[in-house]
Short mmCIF file of C-alpha atoms and ligand atoms in Angstrom, two decimals:
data_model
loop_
_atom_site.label_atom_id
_atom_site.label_comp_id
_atom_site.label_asym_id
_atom_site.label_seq_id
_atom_site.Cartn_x
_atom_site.Cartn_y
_atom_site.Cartn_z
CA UNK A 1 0.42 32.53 -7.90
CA UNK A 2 3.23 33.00 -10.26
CA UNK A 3 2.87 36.14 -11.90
CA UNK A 4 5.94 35.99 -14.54
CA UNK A 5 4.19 32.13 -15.29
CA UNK A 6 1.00 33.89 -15.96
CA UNK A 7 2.15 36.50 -18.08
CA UNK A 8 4.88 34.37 -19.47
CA UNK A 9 3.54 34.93 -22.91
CA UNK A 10 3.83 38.54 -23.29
CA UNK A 11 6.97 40.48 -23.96
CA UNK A 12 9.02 40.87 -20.95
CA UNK A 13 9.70 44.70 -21.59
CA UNK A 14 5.45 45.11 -21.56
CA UNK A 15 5.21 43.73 -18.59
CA UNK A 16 8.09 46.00 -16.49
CA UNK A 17 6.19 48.73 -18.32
CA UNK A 18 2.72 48.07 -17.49
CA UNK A 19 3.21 45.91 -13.90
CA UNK A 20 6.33 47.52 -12.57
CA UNK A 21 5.87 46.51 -8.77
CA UNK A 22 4.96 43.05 -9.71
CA UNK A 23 8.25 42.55 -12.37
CA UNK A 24 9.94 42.58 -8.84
CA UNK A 25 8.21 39.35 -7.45
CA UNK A 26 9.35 36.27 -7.49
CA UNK A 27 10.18 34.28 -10.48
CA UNK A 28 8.57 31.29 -8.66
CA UNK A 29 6.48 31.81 -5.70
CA UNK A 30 5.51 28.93 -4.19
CA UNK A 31 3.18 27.43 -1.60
CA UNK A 32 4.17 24.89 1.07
CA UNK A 33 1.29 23.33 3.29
CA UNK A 34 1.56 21.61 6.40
CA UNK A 35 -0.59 19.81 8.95
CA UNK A 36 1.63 21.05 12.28
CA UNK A 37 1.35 23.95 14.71
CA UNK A 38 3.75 27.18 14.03
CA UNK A 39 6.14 25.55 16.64
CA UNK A 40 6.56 22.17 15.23
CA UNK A 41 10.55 22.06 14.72
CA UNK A 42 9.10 21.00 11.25
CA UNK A 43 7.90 24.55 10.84
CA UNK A 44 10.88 26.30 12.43
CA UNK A 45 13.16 24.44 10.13
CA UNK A 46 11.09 24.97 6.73
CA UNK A 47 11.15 28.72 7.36
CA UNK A 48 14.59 28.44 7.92
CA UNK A 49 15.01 26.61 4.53
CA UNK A 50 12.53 28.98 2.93
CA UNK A 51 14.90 31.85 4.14
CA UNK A 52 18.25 30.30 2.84
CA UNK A 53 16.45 29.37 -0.13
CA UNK A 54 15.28 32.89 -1.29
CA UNK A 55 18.88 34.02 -0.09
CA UNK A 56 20.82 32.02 -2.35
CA UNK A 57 18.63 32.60 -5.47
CA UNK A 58 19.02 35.70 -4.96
CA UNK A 59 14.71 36.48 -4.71
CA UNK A 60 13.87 33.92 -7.27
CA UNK A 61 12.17 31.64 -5.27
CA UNK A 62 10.00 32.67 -2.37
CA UNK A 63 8.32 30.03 -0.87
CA UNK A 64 5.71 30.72 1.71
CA UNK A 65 4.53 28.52 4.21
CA UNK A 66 0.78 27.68 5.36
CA UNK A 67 1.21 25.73 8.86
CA UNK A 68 -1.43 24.22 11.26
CA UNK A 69 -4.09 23.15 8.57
CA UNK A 70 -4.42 26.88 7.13
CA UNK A 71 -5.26 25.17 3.54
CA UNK A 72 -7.36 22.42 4.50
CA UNK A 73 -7.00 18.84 6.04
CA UNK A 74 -4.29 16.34 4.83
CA UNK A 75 -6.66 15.23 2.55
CA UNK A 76 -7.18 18.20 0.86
CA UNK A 77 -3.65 19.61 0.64
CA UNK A 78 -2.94 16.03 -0.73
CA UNK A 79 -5.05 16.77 -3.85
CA UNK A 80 -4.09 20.26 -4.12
CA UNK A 81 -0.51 19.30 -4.05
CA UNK A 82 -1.46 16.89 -6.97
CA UNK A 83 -3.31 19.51 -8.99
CA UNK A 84 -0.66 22.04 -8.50
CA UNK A 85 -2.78 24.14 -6.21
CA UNK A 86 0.07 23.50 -3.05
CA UNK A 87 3.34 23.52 -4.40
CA UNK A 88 4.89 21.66 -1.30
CA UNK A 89 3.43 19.19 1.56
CA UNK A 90 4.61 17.04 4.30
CA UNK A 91 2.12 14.18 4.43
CA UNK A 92 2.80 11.38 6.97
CA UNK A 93 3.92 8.58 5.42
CA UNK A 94 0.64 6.87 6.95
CA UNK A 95 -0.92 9.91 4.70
CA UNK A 96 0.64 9.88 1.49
CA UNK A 97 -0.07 6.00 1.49
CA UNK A 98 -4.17 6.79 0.80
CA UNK A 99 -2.27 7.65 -2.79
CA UNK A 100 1.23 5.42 -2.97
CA UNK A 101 -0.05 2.16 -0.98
CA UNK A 102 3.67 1.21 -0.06
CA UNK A 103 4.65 4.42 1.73
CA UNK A 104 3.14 3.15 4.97
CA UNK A 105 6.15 0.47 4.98
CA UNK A 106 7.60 2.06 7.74
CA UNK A 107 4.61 1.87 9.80
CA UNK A 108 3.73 -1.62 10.35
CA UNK A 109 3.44 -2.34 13.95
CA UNK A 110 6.39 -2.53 15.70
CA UNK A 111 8.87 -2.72 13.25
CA UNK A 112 11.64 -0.36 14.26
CA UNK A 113 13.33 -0.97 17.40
CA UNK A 114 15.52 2.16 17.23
CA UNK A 115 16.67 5.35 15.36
CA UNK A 116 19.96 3.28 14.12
CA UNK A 117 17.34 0.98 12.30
CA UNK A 118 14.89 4.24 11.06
CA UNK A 119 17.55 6.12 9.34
CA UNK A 120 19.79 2.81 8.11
CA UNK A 121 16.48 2.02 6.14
CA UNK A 122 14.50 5.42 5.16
CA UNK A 123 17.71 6.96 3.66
CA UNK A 124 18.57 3.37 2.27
CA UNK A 125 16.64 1.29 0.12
CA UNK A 126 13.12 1.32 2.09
CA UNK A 127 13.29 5.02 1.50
CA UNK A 128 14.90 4.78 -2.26
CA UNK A 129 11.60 2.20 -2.87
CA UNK A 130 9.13 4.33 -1.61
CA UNK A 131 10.64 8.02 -3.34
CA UNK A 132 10.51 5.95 -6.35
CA UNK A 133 6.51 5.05 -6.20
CA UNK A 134 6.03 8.44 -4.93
CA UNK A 135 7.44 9.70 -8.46
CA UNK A 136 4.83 7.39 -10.14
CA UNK A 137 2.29 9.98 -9.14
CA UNK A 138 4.02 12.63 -10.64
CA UNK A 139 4.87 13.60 -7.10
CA UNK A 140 8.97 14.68 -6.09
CA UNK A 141 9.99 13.61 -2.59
CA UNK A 142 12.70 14.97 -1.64
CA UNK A 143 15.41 12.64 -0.16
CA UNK A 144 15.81 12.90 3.24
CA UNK A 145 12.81 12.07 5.31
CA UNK A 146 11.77 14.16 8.35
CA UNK A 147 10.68 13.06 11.41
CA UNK A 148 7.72 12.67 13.56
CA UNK A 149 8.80 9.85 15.86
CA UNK A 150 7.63 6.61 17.30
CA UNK A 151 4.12 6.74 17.82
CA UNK A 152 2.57 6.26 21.41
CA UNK A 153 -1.22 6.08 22.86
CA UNK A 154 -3.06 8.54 25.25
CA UNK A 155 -6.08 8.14 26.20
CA UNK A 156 -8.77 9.67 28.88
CA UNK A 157 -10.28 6.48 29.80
CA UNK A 158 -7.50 5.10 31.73
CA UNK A 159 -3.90 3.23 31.23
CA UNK A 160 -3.10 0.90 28.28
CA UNK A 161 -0.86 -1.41 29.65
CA UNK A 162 -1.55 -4.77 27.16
CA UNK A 163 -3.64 -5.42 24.09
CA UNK A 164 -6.18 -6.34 26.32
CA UNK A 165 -6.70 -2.59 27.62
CA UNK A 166 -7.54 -1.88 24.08
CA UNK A 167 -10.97 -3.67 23.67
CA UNK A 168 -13.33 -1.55 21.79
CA UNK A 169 -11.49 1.48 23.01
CA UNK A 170 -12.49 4.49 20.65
CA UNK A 171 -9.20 5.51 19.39
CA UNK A 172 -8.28 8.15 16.49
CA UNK A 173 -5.98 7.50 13.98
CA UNK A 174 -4.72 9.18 10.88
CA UNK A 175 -6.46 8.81 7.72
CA UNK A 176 -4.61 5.70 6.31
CA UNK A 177 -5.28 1.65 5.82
CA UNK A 178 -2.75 0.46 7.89
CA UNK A 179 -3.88 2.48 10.85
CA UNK A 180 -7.40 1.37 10.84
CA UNK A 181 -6.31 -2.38 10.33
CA UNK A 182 -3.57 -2.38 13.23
CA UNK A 183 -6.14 -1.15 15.55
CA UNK A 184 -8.46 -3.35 14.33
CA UNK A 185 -6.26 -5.71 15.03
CA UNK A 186 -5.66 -4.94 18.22
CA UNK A 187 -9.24 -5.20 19.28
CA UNK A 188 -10.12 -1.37 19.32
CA UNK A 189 -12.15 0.78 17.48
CA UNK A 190 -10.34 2.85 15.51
CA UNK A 191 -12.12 6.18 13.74
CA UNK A 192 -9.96 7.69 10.87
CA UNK A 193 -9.76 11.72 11.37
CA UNK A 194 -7.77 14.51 9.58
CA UNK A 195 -5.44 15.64 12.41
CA UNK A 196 -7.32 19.20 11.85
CA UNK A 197 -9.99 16.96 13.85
CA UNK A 198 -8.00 15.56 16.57
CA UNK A 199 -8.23 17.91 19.66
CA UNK A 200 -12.14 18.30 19.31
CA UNK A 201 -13.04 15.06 18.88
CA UNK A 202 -10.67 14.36 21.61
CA UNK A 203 -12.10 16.87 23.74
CA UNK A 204 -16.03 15.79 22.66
CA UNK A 205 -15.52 12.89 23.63
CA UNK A 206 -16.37 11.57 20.09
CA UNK A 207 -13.48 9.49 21.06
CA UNK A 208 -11.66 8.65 24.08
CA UNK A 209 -7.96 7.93 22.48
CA UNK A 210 -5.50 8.68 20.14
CA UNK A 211 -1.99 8.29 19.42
CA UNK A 212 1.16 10.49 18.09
CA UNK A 213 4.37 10.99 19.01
CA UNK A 214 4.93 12.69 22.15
CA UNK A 215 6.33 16.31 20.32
CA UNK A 216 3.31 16.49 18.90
CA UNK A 217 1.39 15.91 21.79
CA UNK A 218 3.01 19.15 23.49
CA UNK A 219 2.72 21.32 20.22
CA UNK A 220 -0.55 20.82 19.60
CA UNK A 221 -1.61 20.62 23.22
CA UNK A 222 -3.45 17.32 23.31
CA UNK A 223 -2.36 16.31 27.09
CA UNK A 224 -5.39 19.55 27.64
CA UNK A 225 -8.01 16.62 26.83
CA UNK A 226 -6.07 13.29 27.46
CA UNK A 227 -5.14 11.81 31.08
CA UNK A 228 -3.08 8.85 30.40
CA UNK A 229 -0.21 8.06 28.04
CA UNK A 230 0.71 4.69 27.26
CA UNK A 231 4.58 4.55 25.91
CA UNK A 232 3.94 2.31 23.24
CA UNK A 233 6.30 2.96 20.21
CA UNK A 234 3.52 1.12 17.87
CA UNK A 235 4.62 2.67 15.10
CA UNK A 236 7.81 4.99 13.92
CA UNK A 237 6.72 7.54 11.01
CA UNK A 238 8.50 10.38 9.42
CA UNK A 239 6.77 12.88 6.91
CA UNK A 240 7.92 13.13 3.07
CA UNK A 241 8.96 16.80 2.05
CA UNK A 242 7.17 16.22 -1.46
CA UNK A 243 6.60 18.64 -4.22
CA UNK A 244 4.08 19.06 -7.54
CA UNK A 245 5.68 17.16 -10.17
CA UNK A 246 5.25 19.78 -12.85
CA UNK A 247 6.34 22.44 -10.68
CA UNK A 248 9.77 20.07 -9.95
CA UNK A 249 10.30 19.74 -13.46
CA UNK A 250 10.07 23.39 -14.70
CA UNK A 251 12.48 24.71 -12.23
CA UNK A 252 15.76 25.40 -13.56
CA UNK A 253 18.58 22.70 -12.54
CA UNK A 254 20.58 25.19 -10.62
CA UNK A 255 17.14 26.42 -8.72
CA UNK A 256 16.52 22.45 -8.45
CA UNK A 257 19.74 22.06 -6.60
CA UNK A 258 19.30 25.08 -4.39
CA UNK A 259 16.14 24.17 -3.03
CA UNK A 260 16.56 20.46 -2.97
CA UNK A 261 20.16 21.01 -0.74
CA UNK A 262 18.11 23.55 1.36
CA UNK A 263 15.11 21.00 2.42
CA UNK A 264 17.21 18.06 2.69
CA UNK A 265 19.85 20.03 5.20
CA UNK A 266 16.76 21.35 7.14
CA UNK A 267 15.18 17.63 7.27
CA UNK A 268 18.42 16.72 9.15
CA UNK A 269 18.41 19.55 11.37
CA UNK A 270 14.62 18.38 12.31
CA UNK A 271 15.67 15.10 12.88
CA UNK A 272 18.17 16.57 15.62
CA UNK A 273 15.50 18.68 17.31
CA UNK A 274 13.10 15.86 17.58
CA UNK A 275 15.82 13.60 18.66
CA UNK A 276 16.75 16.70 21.47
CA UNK A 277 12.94 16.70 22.25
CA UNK A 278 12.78 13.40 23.13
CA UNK A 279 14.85 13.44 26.03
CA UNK A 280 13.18 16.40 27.65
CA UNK A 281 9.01 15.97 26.43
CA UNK A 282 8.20 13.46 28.97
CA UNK A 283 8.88 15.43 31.79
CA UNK A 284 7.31 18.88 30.28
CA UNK A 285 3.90 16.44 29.86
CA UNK A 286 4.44 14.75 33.27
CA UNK A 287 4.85 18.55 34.50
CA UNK A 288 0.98 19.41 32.28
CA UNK A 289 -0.75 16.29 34.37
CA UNK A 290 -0.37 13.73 32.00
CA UNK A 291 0.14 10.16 33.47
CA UNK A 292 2.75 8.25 31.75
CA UNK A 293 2.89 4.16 32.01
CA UNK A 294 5.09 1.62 30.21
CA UNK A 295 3.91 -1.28 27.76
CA UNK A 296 3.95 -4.71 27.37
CA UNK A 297 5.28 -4.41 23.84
CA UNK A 298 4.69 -8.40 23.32
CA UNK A 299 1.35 -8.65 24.22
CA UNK A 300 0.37 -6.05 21.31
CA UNK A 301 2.48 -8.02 18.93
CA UNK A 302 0.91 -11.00 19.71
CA UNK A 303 -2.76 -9.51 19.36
CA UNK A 304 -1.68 -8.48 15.85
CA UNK A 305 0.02 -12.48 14.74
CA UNK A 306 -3.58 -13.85 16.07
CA UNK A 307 -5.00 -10.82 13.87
CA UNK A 308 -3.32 -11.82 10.89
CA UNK A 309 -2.06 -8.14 10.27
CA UNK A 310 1.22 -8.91 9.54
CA UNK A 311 0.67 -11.34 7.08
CA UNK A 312 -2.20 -9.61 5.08
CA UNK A 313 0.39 -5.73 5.09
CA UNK A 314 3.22 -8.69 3.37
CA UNK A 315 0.51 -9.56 1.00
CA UNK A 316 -0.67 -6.00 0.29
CA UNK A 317 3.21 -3.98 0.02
CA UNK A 318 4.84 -7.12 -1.79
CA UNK A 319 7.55 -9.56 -1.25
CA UNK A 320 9.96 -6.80 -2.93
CA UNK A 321 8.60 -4.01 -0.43
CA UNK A 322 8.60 -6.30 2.55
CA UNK A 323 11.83 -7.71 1.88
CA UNK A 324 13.29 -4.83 2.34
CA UNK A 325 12.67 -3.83 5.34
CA UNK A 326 13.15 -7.25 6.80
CA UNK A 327 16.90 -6.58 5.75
CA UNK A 328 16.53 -3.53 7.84
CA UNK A 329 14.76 -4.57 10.88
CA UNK A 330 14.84 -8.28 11.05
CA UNK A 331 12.33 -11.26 10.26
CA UNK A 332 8.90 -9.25 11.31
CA UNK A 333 5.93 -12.23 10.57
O1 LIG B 1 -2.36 13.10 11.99
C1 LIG B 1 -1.47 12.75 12.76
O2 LIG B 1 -1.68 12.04 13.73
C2 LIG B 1 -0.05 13.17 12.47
C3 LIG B 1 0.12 14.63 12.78
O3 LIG B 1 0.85 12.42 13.22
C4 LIG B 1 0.17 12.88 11.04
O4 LIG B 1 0.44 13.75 10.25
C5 LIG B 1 -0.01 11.47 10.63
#
């Protein structure tokens, strides 16, 4: 990994001696994980950051970047980005919340009625809340969020059109509490899978749904095993950039700023591309054979009142947590 690190106890003139082709590495060479395929705009934008990054510090930091699972599922980049193992990850906030409970805030059902609302609370105080329990776990999250849009179900058993479609449909859904309960909730059967998982289960048959936002439904190619897609908006959720704590804190402050302006810039600059996807994915998966429908938004919402869900998530983030993003969105339960 970091070779000057590792040798950081021997005289530097020893080491350009005896390891002259490796005194020219990187002073910190560092790993970022993700979960997406290569042409993700979260991928096209992190090499771009990697790139300015090593630029302006002039070769100290390299960062190199494992897309598409390379490393493992979330849930193992998740613990190697704890143990140091990963230097970098960008867990779903649905994700990181298996560690900080509270990051799945932004994904209770229906909650965000627009972009306006998303970005007013993420890089506001919903956001500031969540960074802040992310630190607890000796994690850094960077500030700005990235996106990976409002959430929507496909399925190759046929239309979703109310809550009532979704009785003891077999649906996947990320790794996370609050996924499992809203579906739950909404009379399904929901079966938590890595995203590593997704496309073979899908195209097993081990299940017959799942649901992602639709840029991630092109990338990764899931309208090959999926007929219908059911424009839902369920849930909004953005990834955190985060990195190893102890890693964080040993950079240099003037490395700290390069890298943290560099990520932050490129999470904007994703959060355009996504926003330019949106208005032309549809039609590229209408073009691929997938079958779009709209929603009955209220029925789903009502399935999930009867359900209780939104009063046991207020009970589970906190009044503090919750109140938040009321302010943001509006009385929710
Ligand atoms: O696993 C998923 O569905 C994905 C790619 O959206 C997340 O990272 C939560």
């Amino acid at each position: 990994r970091n070779v000057l690190r590792q040798f950081g106890a021997l005289p530097a003139a020893g080491i350009a001696a005896a390891l002259p082709t490796f005194a020219r590495a990187a002073e910190f060479s560092l790993k970022y994980g993700n979960n997406l395929p290569l042409t993700h705009p979260l991928n096209v934008r992190a090499q771009e950051a990697a790139d300015r990054i090593a630029k302006e510090s002039k070769g100290r930091v390299e960062i190199k970047i494992f897309p598409n699972n390379q490393l493992g599922g979330d849930t193992d980049m998740l613990a190697q980005v704890r143990s140091g193992g990963l230097d970098f990850f960008t867990p779903s906030a649905l994700v990181i919340a298996t560690l900080v409970p509270v990051a799945a805030i932004n994904a209770v059902g229906f909650a965000f009625g627009d972009y306006n609302q998303v970005w007013t609370a993420m890089d506001g105080k919903v956001g500031a809340h969540v960074r802040a329990a992310i630190g607890k776990m000796r994690l850094y999250a960077f500030e700005k969020m990235w996106d990976n849009g409002f959430r929507q179900m496909t399925s190759s058993r046929g239309p979703i059109a109310t809550a009532k479609d979704m009785d003891g449909l077999k649906i996947r859904v990320p790794v996370s509490p609050l996924s499992v309960s809203m579906f739950k909730g909404l009379g399904a059967s929901p079966a938590g899978l890595q995203f590593s998982e997704v496309y073979s289960a899908l195209q097993t048959k081990i299940v017959d749904a799942q649901e992602n936002p639709l840029p991630i439904i092109q990338v990764a190619k899931l309208f090959e095993v999926q007929k219908n897609c059911s424009l839902s908006n369920h849930i909004w959720d953005g990834f955190w950039f985060i990195a190893n704590g102890r890693m964080w804190d040993s950079l240099p402050a003037d490395l700290k700023t390069i890298v943290a302006g560099a990520i932050n810039d490129a999470g904007m600059k994703q959060r355009e591309d996504i926003k330019k996807l949106n208005e032309t994915v549809q039609a590229d998966l209408s073009s691929k054979g997938l079958q779009f429908n709209k929603t009955s938004p209220d029925s789903f919402r009502a399935k999930l009142r009867e359900a209780g869900f939104y009063g046991e998530w207020k009970g589970r983030f906190g009044d503090e947590a919750w109140g938040l993003l009321e302010s943001a969105v509006g009385k929710l339960a």
